[in-house]
């Protein structure tokens, strides 16, 4: 057993006694009722379960939750789809997803949203050349599966957010 303390969307949870084989996906969904994080394949192949991990050095990255133990997040800070909107207003990327009709059933959307957001934050820290944008987005979203095949629209939505703020995301 582990006494799990984790910060989620800026709020501290725990300590909560959890079995060491409890997945982070089950912790979020079954213990906290945060069902925005989905469970798809269960074997780290679709990334519908991905959340953002905020690292102490200020970087962020995504992690699947289906095969990762909740206990391994002890002391860490993560963000889920529930944390993107602020004061009832959707994030810029969420709005772009809607503008592009990027999702149909929405099952994959939380994973794509978290990946796209982590990419935007990475580009802020490490801007890329405009010529490398398409490849950069494609590589970032690679691995996320969408059964409704919204790949191009997700890509276009992320691209629109970047292009709308070129000074922030492009190397000069
Ligand atoms: S449910 Fe985690 S990768 Fe598919
Ligand atoms: S919108 Fe249905 S799986 Fe992607």
mmCIF file of C-alpha atoms and ligand atoms in Angstrom, residues 39-42 44-49 66, ligand 1:
data_model
loop_
_atom_site.group_PDB
_atom_site.id
_atom_site.type_symbol
_atom_site.label_atom_id
_atom_site.label_comp_id
_atom_site.label_asym_id
_atom_site.label_seq_id
_atom_site.Cartn_x
_atom_site.Cartn_y
_atom_site.Cartn_z
ATOM 1 C CA UNK A 39 -9.960 4.166 -20.497
ATOM 2 C CA UNK A 40 -9.533 2.790 -23.996
ATOM 3 C CA UNK A 41 -7.176 -0.028 -24.867
ATOM 4 C CA UNK A 42 -5.743 -0.490 -21.399
ATOM 5 C CA UNK A 44 -0.704 1.938 -23.607
ATOM 6 C CA UNK A 45 -1.583 1.852 -27.290
ATOM 7 C CA UNK A 46 -4.285 4.528 -27.758
ATOM 8 C CA UNK A 47 -3.426 7.309 -25.261
ATOM 9 C CA UNK A 48 -7.046 8.198 -24.606
ATOM 10 C CA UNK A 49 -6.017 7.959 -20.952
ATOM 11 C CA UNK A 66 -4.011 2.913 -17.786
HETATM 12 S S1 LIG B 1 -6.231 3.342 -22.389
HETATM 13 FE FE1 LIG B 1 -4.227 3.968 -21.909
HETATM 14 S S2 LIG B 1 -3.186 3.943 -23.781
HETATM 15 FE FE2 LIG B 1 -5.161 3.175 -24.270
#
